[in-house]
mmCIF file of C-alpha atoms in Angstrom:
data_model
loop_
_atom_site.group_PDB
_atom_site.id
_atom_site.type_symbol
_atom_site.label_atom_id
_atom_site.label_comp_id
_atom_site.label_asym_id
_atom_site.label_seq_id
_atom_site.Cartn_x
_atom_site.Cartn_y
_atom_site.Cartn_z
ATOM 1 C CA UNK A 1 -26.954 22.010 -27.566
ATOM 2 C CA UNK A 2 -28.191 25.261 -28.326
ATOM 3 C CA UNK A 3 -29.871 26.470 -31.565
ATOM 4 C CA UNK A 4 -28.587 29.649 -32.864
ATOM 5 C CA UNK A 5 -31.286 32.357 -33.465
ATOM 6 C CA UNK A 6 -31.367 34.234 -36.850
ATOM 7 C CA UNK A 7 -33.204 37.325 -37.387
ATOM 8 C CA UNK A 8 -35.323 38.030 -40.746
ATOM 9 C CA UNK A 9 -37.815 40.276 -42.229
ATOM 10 C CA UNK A 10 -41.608 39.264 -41.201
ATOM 11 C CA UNK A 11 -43.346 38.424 -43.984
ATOM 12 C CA UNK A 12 -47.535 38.492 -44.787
ATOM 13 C CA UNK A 13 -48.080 34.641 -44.657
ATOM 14 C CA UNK A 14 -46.076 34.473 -41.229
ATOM 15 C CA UNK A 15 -49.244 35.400 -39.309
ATOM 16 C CA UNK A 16 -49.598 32.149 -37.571
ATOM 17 C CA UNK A 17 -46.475 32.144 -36.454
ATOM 18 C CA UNK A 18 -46.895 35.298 -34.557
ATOM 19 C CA UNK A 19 -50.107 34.668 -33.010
ATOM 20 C CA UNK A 20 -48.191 31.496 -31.942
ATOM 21 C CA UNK A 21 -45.830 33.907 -29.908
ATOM 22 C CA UNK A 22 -48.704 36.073 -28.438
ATOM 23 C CA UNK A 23 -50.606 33.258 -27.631
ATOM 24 C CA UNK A 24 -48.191 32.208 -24.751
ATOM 25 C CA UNK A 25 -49.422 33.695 -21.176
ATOM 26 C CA UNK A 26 -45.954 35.244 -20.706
ATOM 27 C CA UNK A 27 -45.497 36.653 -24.152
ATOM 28 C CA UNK A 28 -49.003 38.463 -24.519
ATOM 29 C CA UNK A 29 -49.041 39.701 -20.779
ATOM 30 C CA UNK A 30 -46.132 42.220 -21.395
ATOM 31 C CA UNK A 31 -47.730 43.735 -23.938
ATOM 32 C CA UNK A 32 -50.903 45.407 -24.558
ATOM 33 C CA UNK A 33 -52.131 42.283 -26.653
ATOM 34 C CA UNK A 34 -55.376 40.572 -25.323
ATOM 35 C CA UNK A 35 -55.605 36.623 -24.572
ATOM 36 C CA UNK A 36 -57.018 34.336 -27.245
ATOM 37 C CA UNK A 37 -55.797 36.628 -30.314
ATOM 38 C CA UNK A 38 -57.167 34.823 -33.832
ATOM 39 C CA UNK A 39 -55.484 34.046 -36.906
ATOM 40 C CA UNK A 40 -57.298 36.421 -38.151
ATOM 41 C CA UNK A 41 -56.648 39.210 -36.595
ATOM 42 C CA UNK A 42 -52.921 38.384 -36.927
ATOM 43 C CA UNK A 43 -53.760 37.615 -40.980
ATOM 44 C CA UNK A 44 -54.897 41.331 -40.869
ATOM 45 C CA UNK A 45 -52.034 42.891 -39.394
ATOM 46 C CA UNK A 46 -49.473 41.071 -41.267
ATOM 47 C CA UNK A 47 -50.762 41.952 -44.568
ATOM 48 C CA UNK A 48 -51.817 45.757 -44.237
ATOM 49 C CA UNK A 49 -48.426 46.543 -42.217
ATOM 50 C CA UNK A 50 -47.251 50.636 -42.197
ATOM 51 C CA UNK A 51 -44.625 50.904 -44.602
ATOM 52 C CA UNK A 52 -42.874 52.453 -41.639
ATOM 53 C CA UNK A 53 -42.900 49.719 -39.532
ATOM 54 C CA UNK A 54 -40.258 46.882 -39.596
ATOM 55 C CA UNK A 55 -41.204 44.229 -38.277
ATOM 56 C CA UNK A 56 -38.439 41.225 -37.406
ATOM 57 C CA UNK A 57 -38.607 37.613 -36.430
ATOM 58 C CA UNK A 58 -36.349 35.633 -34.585
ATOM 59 C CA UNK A 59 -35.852 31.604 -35.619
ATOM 60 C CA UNK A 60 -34.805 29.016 -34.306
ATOM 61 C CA UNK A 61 -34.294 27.281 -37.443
ATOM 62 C CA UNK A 62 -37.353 27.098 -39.222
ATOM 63 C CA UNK A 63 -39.114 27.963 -35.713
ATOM 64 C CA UNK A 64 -40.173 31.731 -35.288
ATOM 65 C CA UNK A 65 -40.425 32.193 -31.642
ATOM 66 C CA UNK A 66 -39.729 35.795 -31.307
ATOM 67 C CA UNK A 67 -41.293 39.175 -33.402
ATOM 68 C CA UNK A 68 -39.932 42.934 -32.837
ATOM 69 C CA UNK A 69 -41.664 45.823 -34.518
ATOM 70 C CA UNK A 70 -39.526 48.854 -34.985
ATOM 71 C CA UNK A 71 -42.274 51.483 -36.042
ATOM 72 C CA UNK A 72 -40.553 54.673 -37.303
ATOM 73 C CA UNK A 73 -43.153 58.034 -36.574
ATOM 74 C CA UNK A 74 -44.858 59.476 -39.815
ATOM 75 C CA UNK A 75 -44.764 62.657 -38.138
ATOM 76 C CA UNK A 76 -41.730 65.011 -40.273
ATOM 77 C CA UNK A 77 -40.547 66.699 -36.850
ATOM 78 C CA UNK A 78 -40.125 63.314 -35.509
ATOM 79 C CA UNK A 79 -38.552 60.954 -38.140
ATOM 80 C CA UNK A 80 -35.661 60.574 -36.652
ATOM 81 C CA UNK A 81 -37.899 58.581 -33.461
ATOM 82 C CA UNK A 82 -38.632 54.892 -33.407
ATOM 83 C CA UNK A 83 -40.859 53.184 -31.335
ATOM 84 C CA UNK A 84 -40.431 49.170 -30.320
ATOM 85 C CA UNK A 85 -42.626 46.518 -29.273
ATOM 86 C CA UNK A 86 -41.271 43.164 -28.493
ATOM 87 C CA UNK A 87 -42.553 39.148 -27.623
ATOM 88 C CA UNK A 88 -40.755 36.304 -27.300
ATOM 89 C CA UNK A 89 -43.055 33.092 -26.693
ATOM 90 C CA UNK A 90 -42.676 31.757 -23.360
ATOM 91 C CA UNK A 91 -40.418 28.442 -23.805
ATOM 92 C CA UNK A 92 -37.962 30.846 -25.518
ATOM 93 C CA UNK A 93 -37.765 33.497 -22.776
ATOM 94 C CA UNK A 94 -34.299 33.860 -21.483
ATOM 95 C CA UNK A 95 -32.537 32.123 -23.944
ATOM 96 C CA UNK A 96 -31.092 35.293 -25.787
ATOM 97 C CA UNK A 97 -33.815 35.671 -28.356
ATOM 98 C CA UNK A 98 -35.107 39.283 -26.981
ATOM 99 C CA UNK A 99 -30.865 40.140 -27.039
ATOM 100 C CA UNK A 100 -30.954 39.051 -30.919
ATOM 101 C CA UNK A 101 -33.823 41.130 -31.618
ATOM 102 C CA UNK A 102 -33.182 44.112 -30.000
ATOM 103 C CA UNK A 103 -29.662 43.773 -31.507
ATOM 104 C CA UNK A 104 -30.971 43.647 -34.574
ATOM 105 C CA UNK A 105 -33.204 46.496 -34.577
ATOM 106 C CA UNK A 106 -30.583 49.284 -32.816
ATOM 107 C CA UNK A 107 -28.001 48.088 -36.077
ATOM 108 C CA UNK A 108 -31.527 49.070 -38.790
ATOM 109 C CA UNK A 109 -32.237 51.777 -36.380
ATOM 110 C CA UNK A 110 -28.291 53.200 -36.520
ATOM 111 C CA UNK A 111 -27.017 52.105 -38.980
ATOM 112 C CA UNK A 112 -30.095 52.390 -42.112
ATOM 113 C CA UNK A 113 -32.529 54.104 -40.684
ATOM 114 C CA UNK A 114 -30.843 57.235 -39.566
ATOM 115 C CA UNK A 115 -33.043 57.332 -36.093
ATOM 116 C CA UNK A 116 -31.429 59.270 -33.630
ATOM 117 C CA UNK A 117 -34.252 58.176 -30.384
ATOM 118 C CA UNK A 118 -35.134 54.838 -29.779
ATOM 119 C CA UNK A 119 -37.998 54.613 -27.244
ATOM 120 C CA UNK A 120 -40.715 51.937 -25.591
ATOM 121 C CA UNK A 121 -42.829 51.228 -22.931
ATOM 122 C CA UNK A 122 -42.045 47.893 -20.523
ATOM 123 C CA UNK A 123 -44.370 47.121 -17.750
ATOM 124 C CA UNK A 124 -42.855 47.937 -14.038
ATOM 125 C CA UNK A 125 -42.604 44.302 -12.918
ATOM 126 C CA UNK A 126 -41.252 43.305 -16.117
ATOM 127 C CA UNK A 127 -37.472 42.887 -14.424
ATOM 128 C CA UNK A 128 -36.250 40.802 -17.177
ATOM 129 C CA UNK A 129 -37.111 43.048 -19.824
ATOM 130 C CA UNK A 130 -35.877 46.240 -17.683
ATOM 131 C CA UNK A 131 -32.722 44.798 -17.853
ATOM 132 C CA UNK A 132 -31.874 43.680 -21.154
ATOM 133 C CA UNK A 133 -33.381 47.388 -22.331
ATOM 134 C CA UNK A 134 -30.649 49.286 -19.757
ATOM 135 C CA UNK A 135 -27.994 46.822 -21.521
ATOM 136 C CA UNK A 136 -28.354 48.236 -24.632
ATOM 137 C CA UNK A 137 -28.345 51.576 -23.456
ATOM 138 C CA UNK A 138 -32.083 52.572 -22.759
ATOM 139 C CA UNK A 139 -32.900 54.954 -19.809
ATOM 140 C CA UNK A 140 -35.935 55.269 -17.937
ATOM 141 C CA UNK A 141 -37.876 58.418 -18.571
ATOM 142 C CA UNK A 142 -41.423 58.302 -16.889
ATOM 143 C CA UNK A 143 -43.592 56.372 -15.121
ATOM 144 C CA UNK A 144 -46.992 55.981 -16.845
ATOM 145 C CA UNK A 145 -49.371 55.129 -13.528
ATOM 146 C CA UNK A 146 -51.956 52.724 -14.075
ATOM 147 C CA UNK A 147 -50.528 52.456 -17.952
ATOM 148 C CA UNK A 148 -52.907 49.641 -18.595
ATOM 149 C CA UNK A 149 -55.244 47.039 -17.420
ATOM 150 C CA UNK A 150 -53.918 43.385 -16.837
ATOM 151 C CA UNK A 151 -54.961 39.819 -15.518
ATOM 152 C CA UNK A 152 -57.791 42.046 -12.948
ATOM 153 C CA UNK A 153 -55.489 44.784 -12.141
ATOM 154 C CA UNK A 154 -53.969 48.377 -12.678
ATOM 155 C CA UNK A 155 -49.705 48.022 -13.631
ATOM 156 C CA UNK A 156 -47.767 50.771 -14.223
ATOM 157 C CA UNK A 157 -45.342 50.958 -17.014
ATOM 158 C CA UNK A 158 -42.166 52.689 -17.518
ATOM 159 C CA UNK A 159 -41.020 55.330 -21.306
ATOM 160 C CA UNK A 160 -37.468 53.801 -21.820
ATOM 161 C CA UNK A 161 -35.523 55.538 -24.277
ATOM 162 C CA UNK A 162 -32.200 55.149 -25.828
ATOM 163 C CA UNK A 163 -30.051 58.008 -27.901
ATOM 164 C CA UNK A 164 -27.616 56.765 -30.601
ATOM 165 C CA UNK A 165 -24.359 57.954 -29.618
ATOM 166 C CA UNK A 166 -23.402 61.307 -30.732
ATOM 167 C CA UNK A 167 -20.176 60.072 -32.268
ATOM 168 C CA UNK A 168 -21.841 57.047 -34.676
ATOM 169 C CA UNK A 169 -24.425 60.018 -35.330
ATOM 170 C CA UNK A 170 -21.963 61.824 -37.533
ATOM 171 C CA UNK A 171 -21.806 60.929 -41.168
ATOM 172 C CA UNK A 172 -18.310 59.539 -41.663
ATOM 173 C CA UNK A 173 -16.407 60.083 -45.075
#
């Protein structure tokens, strides 16, 4: 039986539960997060977060095992941009949590938000994550070459970027 995922607003005292998620090997190797993060640092982050940055959490009932931050740029000429970072922890990888979030975060993005460009960086080998992006209607972009240093080695990442459809772009009346 399968346990539906809901999606919520992170809150401050929710910082364990996200180190939790970037504690798994998976999880914090496809992002730029370093092994062995600490409560505190998470404690830190939770409670002095951007007031443009949304940050969401998947459950699994009362089990968080996924976070997405939608951060939307300060910068006037580019308001209408957001920028996403993603983790699901590693025993809920592939089980649609990544779908719910990203779902989630185009319907703010669209739908509240006004953003016109959604965009992110994914790792080269990250296959999985490659996909699920193009399903929701990112493109690739660039190739950042030697983007970042991981487990002893160079890996490339690749600027995905989506555009919200000209047509839901109009204001309807």
């Amino acid at each position: 039986m399968s346990v539906p995922i809901t999606i919520r607003r992170a809150e401050p005292g929710d910082f364990a539960a996200v180190q939790a998620i970037f504690a798994t090997p998976r999880a914090q190797a496809g992002t730029l997060q370093l092994p062995f993060p600490s409560l505190d640092l998470w404690r830190q982050r939770m409670q002095a977060v951007d007031p443009n940055a949304h940050l969401l959490l998947a459950c699994a009932g009362d089990e968080v095992v996924g976070q997405l931050g939608l951060h939307v740029s300060a910068n006037p000429r580019r308001r209408h941009v957001g920028e996403l970072g993603m983790g699901v922890r590693d025993d809920w990888q592939g089980r649609g949590v990544g779908t719910a979030l990203l779902a989630a975060a185009i319907d703010l993005a669209d739908r509240w938000l006004q953003l016109r460009r959604l965009e992110l960086q994914v790792y080269a080998d990250n296959s999985a994550g490659i996909a699920l992006y193009a399903r929701h209607g990112f493109v690739e972009e660039g190739r950042h070459r030697e983007f970042a240093f991981r487990d002893g080695a160079w890996v490339d990442a690749l600027s995905l970027a989506r555009l919200r459809p000209v047509q839901d772009a109009a204001i309807s009346p």
